[in-house]
XYZ file of C-alpha atoms in Angstrom:
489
model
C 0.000 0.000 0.000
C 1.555 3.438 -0.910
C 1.400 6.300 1.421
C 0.494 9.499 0.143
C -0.341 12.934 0.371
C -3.516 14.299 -1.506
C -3.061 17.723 -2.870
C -5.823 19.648 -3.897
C -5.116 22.696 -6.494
C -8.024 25.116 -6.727
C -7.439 27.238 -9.835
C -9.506 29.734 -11.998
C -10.730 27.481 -14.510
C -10.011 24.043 -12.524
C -9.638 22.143 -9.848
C -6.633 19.610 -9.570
C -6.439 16.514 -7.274
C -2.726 15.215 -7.299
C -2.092 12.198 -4.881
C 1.972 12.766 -3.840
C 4.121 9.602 -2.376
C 6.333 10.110 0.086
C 8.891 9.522 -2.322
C 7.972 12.785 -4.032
C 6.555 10.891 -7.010
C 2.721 11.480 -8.180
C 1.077 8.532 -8.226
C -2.529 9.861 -9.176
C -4.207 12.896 -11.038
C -7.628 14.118 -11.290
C -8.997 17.294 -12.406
C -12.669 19.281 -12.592
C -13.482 22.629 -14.156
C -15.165 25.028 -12.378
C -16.575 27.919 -14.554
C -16.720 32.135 -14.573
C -19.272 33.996 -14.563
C -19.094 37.832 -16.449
C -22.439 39.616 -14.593
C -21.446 43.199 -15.555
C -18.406 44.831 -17.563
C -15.175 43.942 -15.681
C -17.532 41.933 -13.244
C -15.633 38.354 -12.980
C -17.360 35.286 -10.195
C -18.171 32.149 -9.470
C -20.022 29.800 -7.506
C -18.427 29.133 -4.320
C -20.518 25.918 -4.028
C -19.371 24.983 -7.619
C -15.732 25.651 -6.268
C -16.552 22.945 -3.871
C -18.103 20.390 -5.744
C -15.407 20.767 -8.351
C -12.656 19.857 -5.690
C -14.803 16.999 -4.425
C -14.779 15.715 -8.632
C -11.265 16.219 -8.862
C -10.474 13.927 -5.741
C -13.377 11.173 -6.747
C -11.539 11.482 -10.455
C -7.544 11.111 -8.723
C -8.719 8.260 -6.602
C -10.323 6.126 -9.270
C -7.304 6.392 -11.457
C -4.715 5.559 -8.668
C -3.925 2.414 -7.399
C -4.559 1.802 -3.634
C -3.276 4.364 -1.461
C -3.011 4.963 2.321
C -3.483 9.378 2.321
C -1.406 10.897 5.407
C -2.881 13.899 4.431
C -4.222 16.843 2.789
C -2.492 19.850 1.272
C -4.177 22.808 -0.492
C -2.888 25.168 -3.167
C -5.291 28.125 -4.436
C -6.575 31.031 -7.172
C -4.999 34.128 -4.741
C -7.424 37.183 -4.461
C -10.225 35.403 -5.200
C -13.082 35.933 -1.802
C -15.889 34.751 -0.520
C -18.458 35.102 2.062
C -20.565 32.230 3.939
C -22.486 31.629 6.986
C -20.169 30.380 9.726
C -22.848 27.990 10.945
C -24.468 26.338 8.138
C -21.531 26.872 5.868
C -24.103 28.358 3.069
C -22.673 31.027 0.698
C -23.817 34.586 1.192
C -22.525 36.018 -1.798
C -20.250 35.061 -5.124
C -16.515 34.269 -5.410
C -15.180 37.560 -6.353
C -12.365 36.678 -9.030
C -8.606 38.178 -8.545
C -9.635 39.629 -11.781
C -13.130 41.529 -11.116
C -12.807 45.140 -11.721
C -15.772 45.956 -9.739
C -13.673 47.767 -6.846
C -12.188 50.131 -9.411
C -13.937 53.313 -7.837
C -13.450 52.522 -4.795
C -9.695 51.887 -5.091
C -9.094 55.232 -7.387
C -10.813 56.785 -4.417
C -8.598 55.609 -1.705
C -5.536 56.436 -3.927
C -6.812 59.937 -4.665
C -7.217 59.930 -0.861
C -3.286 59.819 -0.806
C -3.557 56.208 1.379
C -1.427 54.500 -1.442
C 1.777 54.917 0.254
C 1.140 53.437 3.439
C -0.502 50.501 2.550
C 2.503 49.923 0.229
C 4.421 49.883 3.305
C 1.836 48.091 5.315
C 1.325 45.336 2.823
C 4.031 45.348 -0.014
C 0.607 45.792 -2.444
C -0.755 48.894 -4.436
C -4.154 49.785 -3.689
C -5.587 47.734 -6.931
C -8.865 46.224 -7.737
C -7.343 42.923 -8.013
C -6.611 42.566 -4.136
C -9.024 42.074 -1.436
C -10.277 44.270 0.803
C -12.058 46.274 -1.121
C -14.375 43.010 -2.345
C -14.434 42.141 0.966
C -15.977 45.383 2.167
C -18.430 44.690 -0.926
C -19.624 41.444 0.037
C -19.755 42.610 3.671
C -22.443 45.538 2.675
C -24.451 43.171 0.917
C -24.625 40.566 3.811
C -27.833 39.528 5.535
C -28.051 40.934 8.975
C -28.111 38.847 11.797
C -25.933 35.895 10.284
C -22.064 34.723 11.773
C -20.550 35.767 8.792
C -17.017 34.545 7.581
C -14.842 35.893 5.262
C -11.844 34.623 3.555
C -9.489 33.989 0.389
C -10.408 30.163 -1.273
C -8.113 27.829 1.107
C -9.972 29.240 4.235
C -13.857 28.344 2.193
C -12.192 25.116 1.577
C -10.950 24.400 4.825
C -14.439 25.373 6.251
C -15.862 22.442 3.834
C -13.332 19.894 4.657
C -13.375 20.219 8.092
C -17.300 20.270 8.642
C -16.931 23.920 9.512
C -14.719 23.383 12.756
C -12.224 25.792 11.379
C -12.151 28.972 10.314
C -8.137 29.427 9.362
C -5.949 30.303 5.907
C -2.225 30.415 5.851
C 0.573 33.273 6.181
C 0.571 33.652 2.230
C -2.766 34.417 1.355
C -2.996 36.252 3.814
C -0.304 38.588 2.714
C -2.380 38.766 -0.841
C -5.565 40.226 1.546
C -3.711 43.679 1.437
C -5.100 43.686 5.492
C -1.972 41.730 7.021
C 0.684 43.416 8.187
C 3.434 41.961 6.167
C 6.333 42.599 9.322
C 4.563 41.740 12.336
C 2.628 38.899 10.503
C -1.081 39.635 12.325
C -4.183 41.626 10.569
C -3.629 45.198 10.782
C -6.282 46.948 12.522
C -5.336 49.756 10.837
C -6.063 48.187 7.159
C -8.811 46.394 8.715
C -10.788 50.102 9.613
C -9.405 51.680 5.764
C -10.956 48.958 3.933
C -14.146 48.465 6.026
C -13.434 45.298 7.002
C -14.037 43.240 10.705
C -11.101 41.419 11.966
C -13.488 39.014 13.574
C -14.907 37.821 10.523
C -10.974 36.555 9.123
C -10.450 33.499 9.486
C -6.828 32.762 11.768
C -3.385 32.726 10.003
C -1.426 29.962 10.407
C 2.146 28.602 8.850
C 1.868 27.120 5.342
C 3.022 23.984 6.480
C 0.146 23.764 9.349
C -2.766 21.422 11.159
C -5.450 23.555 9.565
C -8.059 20.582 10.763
C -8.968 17.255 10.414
C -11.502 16.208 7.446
C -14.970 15.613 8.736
C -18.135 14.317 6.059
C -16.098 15.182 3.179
C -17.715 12.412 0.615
C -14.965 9.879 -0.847
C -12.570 10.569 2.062
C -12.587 9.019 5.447
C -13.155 11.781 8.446
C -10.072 12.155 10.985
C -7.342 12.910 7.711
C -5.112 15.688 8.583
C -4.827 19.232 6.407
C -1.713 19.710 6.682
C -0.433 22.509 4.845
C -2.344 25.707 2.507
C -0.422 27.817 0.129
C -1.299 30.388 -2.514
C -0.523 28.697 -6.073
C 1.959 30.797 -7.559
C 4.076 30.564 -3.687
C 3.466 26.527 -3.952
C 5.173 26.420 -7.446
C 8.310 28.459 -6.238
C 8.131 26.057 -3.028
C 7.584 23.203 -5.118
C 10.714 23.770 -7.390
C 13.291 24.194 -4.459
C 13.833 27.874 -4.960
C 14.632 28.458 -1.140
C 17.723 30.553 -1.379
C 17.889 34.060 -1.693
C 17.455 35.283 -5.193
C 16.203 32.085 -6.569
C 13.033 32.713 -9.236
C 10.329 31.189 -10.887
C 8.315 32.198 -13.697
C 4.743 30.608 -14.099
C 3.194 30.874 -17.656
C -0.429 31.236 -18.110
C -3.328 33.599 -19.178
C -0.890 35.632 -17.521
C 2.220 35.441 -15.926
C 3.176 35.373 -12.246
C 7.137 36.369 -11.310
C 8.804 35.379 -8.060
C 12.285 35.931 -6.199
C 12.788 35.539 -2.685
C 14.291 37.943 -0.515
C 16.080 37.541 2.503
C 14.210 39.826 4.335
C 11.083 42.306 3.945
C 11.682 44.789 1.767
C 8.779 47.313 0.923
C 8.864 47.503 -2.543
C 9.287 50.771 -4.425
C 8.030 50.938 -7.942
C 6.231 48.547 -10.301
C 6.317 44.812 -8.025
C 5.241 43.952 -5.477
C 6.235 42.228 -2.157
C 4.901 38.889 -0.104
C 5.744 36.239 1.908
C 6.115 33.164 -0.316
C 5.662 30.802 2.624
C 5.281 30.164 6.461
C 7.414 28.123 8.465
C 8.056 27.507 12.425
C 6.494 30.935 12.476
C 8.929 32.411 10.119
C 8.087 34.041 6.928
C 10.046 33.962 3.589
C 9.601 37.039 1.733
C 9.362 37.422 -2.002
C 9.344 40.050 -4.717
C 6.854 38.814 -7.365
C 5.583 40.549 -10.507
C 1.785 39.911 -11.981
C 1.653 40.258 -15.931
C -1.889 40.492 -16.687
C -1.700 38.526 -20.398
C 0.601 36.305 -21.353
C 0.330 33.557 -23.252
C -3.724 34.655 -23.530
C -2.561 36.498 -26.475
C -1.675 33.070 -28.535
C -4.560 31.895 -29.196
C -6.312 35.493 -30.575
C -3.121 35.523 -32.908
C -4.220 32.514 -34.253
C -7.492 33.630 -34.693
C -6.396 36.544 -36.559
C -3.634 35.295 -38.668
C -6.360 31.769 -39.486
C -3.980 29.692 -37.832
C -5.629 25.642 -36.906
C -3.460 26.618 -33.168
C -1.390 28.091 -30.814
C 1.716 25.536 -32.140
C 1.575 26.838 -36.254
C 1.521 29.958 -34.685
C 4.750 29.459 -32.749
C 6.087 27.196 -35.456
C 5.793 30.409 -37.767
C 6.973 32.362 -35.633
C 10.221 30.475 -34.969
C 10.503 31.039 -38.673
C 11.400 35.083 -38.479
C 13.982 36.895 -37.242
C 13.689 39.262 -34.052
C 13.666 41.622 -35.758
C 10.227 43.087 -36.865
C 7.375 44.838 -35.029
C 6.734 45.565 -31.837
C 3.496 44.090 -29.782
C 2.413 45.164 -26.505
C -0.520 42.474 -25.562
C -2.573 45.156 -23.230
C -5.729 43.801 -23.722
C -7.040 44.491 -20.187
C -4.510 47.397 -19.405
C -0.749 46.299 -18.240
C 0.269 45.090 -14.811
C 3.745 44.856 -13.346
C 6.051 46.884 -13.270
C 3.664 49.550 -15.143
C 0.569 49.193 -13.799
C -1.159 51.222 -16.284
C -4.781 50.646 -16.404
C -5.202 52.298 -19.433
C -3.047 51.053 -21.719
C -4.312 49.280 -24.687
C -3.243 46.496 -26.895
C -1.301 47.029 -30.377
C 1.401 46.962 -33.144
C 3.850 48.892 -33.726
C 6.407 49.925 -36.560
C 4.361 47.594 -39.004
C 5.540 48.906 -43.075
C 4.477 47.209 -46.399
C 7.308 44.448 -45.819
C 5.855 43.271 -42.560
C 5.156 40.049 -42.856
C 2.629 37.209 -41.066
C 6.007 35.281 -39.158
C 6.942 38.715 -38.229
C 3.814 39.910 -36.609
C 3.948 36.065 -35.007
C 7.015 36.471 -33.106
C 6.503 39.944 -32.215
C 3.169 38.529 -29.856
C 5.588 35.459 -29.154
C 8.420 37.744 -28.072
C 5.979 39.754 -25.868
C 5.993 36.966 -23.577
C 9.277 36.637 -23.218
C 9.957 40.834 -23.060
C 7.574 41.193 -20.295
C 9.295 39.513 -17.615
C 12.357 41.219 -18.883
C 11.057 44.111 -17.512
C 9.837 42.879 -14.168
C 12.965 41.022 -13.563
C 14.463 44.584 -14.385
C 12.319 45.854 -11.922
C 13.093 43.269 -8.922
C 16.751 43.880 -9.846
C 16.764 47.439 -9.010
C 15.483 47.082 -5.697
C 16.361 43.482 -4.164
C 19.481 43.087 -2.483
C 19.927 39.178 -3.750
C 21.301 38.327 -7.629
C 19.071 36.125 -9.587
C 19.888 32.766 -8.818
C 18.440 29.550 -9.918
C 15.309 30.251 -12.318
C 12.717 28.035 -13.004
C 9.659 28.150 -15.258
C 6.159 26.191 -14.997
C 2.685 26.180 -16.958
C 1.790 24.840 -19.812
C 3.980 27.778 -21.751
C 6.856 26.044 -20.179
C 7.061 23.225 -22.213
C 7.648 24.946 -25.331
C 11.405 24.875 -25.696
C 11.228 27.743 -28.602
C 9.169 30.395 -25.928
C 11.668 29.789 -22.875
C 15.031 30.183 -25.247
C 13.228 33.557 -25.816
C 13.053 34.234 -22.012
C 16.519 32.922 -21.460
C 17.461 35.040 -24.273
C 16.150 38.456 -23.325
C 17.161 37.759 -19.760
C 20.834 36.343 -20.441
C 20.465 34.316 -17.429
C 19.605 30.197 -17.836
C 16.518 28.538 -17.546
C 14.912 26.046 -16.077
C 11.950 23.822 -17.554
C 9.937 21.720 -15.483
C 8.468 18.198 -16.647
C 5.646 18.740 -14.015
C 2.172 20.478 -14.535
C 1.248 20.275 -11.112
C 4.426 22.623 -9.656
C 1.812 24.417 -7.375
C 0.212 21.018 -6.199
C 3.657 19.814 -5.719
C 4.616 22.195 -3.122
C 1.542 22.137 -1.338
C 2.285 18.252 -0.814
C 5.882 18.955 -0.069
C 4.782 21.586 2.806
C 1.875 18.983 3.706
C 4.962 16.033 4.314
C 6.752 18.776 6.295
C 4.343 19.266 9.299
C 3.618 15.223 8.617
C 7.119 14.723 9.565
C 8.018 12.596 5.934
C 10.775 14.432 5.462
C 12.923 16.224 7.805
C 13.408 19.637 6.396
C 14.415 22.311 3.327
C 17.506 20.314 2.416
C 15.248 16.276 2.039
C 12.672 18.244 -0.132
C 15.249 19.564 -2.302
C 16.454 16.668 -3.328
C 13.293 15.159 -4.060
C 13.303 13.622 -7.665
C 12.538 16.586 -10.335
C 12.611 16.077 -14.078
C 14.422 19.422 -14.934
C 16.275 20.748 -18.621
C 18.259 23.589 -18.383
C 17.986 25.975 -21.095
C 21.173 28.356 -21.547
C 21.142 32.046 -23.439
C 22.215 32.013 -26.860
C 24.644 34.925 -28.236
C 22.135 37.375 -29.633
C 21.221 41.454 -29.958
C 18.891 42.065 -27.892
C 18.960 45.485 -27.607
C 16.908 46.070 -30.800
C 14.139 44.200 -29.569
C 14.515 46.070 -26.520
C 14.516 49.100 -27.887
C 11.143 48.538 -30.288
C 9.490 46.609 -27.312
C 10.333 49.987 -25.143
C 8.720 52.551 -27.961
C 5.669 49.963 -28.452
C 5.213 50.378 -24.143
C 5.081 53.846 -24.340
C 2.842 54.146 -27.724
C 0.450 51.826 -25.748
C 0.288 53.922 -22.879
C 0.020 57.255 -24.329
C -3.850 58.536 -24.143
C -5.561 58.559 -27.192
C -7.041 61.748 -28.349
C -9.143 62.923 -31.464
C -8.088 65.238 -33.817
C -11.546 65.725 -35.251
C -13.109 69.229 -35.303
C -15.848 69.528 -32.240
């Protein structure tokens, strides 16, 4: 009979059931989507009972596949920013999961910015006041609450820890917590200062814990017998830089999806000063790591509307064609829903620049290919400016990542080497890795490093790359200039 840990990865689309040996091997897989919802304009939710039922699918699908396993315990990795509201005694929902990217806070946050509160909740929190953080949605649900009912409020681990335990806890780990924008990110408790800005109770959060934990026990969880332990919650992108060793100082991972999430750790808290932000990767013996990390709002998103455009039959012609040109051509800025790190520039739209007659389809392909690659140029830029620790060891996940054309781009533009991952489940994997730390499987930082990982290293190739650079820069700052009409009133 193996012995394993059971990993649960709640995403935006999906959610992910990974069973995890103690020999660091995964031994089952089962998956579920979940679904978004677009009420209003910039309005993104979901169902926080079809978040549930889509992690209960998930496990039924992971256990059916694997063969017989003995589960030492639970670990959780989850969607960050995304909130919800329920009734701490029946466990019924009392509003939507608000997504990490719902807009609806917009006002609210331009207000408190106007306000001139921006700088000290920077300092606070290592996070600009932005729609996609928390405590404005939480103050949203709150106002819309029922009266009269124990309300709880918390980021997607604490709803599923709620559900898994039979409602006995109420409890989310260090990193999420840090994504709330009301946790103090140096003295590691809510801020009751944040807490009265934003509008928000401190006895409706659930407790913060370490990320490798006893959240609870499981209690009437269908498919899984009651007493199992949950040993250890994470936020995703902090379980994939967990999951791939990157404990030292300096030591990065890039994960590749509808956008793109950048990570270094730090070796201390530093607030950050300009375009990143700052927030403690992980939890452990009551000690947090701190990280620099970079959100690029699309990413490899813009693939498949290049194939749409150019009548591609998918997202590989369009890199094979791409492959075909040189670096040399137009410049793309893929600003569909504004930029994120390190501009932050709402505003900013998508487009082409320096297209001429001789522009042709392979080179408008690699300019949306490059823009993958030339956006975490920048926020590596960024995090290099203001982090005391060289890049070390960097690693790349998501299902960009396996494409060994995209990441020679990144190691390219970067002139650093990279590191692909033969794992999909990097966030899953270090939940279960934090999960068989508080199980006692293995003894510490050093035995989880050297659990088995199917890695290729990726080194720069000679190129100029300050031409690139240089269109990439002029397409930024064409996207972010406002647009204005030259038309007679």
């Amino acid at each position: 009979m193996i012995t394993a840990i059971l990993a649960i990865d709640q995403g935006t689309t999906n959610s992910k059931a990974v069973l995890v040996s103690t020999e660091g091997i995964i031994v089952g897989r089962g998956s579920s989507p979940v679904g978004i919802s677009h009420p209003q304009p910039g309005w993104v939710e979901q169902s926080p009972e079809r978040v549930w039922q889509s992690v209960l699918e998930a496990i039924a699908a992971c256990l059916v596949g694997a063969p017989p396993v003995t589960i030492a315990g639970l670990a959780i990795s989850n969607q960050r920013e995304s909130v919800t509201l329920w009734d701490g005694e029946t466990g019924e929902p009392l509003g939507p999961v608000i997504s990490w990217q719902c807009r609806r806070t917009a006002a609210v946050c331009a207000e408190l910015n106007a306000a001139g509160h921006s700088a000290r909740v920077e300092a606070l929190t290592g996070l600009p006041i932005d729609p996609m953080f928390p405590g404005p949605k939480m103050k949203w649900l709150l106002d819309r609450a029922p009266a009269g009912r124990p309300l709880r409020l918390g980021t997607i681990d604490s709803w599923l820890i709620h559900r898994l335990t039979g409602g006995r806890a109420h409890a989310c780990d260090a990193s999420n917590a840090a994504r709330s924008q009301l946790f103090d990110l140096t003295h590691c408790v809510w801020s009751d200062e944040l807490c009265d800005l934003f509008g928000v109770p401190k006895a409706h959060l659930p407790e913060v814990r370490d990320s490798a934990s006893r959240f609870g026990e499981t209690l009437g969880v269908p498919g899984l017998a009651d007493g199992i332990p949950i040993a250890a919650a994470i936020g995703d992108s902090h379980a994939a830089l967990f999951g791939h060793g990157a404990f030292a100082p300096g030591d990065g991972k890039v994960t590749f999806g509808t956008g793109s999430s950048i990570m270094t750790t730090l070796p201390h808290f530093i607030a950050p000063k300009s375009g990143i932000t700052t927030t403690i990767a992980w939890s452990l013996g009551g000690k947090p790591t701190y990280a620099f990390e970079g959100n690029i709002l699309v990413s490899a998103a813009s693939l498949p509307w290049m194939v749409e455009i150019l009548g591609l039959p998918d997202v590989q012609a369009l890199i094979d064609l791409a492959e075909t040109a040189p670096p040399d051509g137009p410049g793309f800025v893929p600003a569909f829903v504004g930029l994120g790190a390190p501009y932050w520039h709402a505003d900013a739209r998508a487009l082409f620049s320096g297209i001429t007659f001789n522009t042709t389809r392979a080179q408008m392909a690699r300019a949306v290919t490059d823009s993958i690659a030339l956006q975490v140029h920048d926020v590596f830029k960024a995090m290099a400016t203001q982090s005391p620790a060289t890049l070390g060891r960097l690693f790349v996940d998501g299902g960009p990542s396996k494409n060994a054309f995209l990441m020679q781009c990144v190691a390219d533009v970067l002139n650093h080497p990279v590191t692909q991952c033969d794992a999909a489940e990097a966030s899953a994997l270090g939940a279960a890795y934090l999960a068989g730390l508080t199980l006692g499987l293995w003894e510490g930082l050093e035995a989880v490093r050297a659990l088995p990982r199917k890695t290729f290293a990726l080194k720069p190739k000679p190129t100029d790359t300050a031409r690139r650079l240089e269109t990439w820069q002029d397409a930024i700052f064409r996207s972010t200039v406002p647009v204005t009409s030259s038309m007679g009133e």
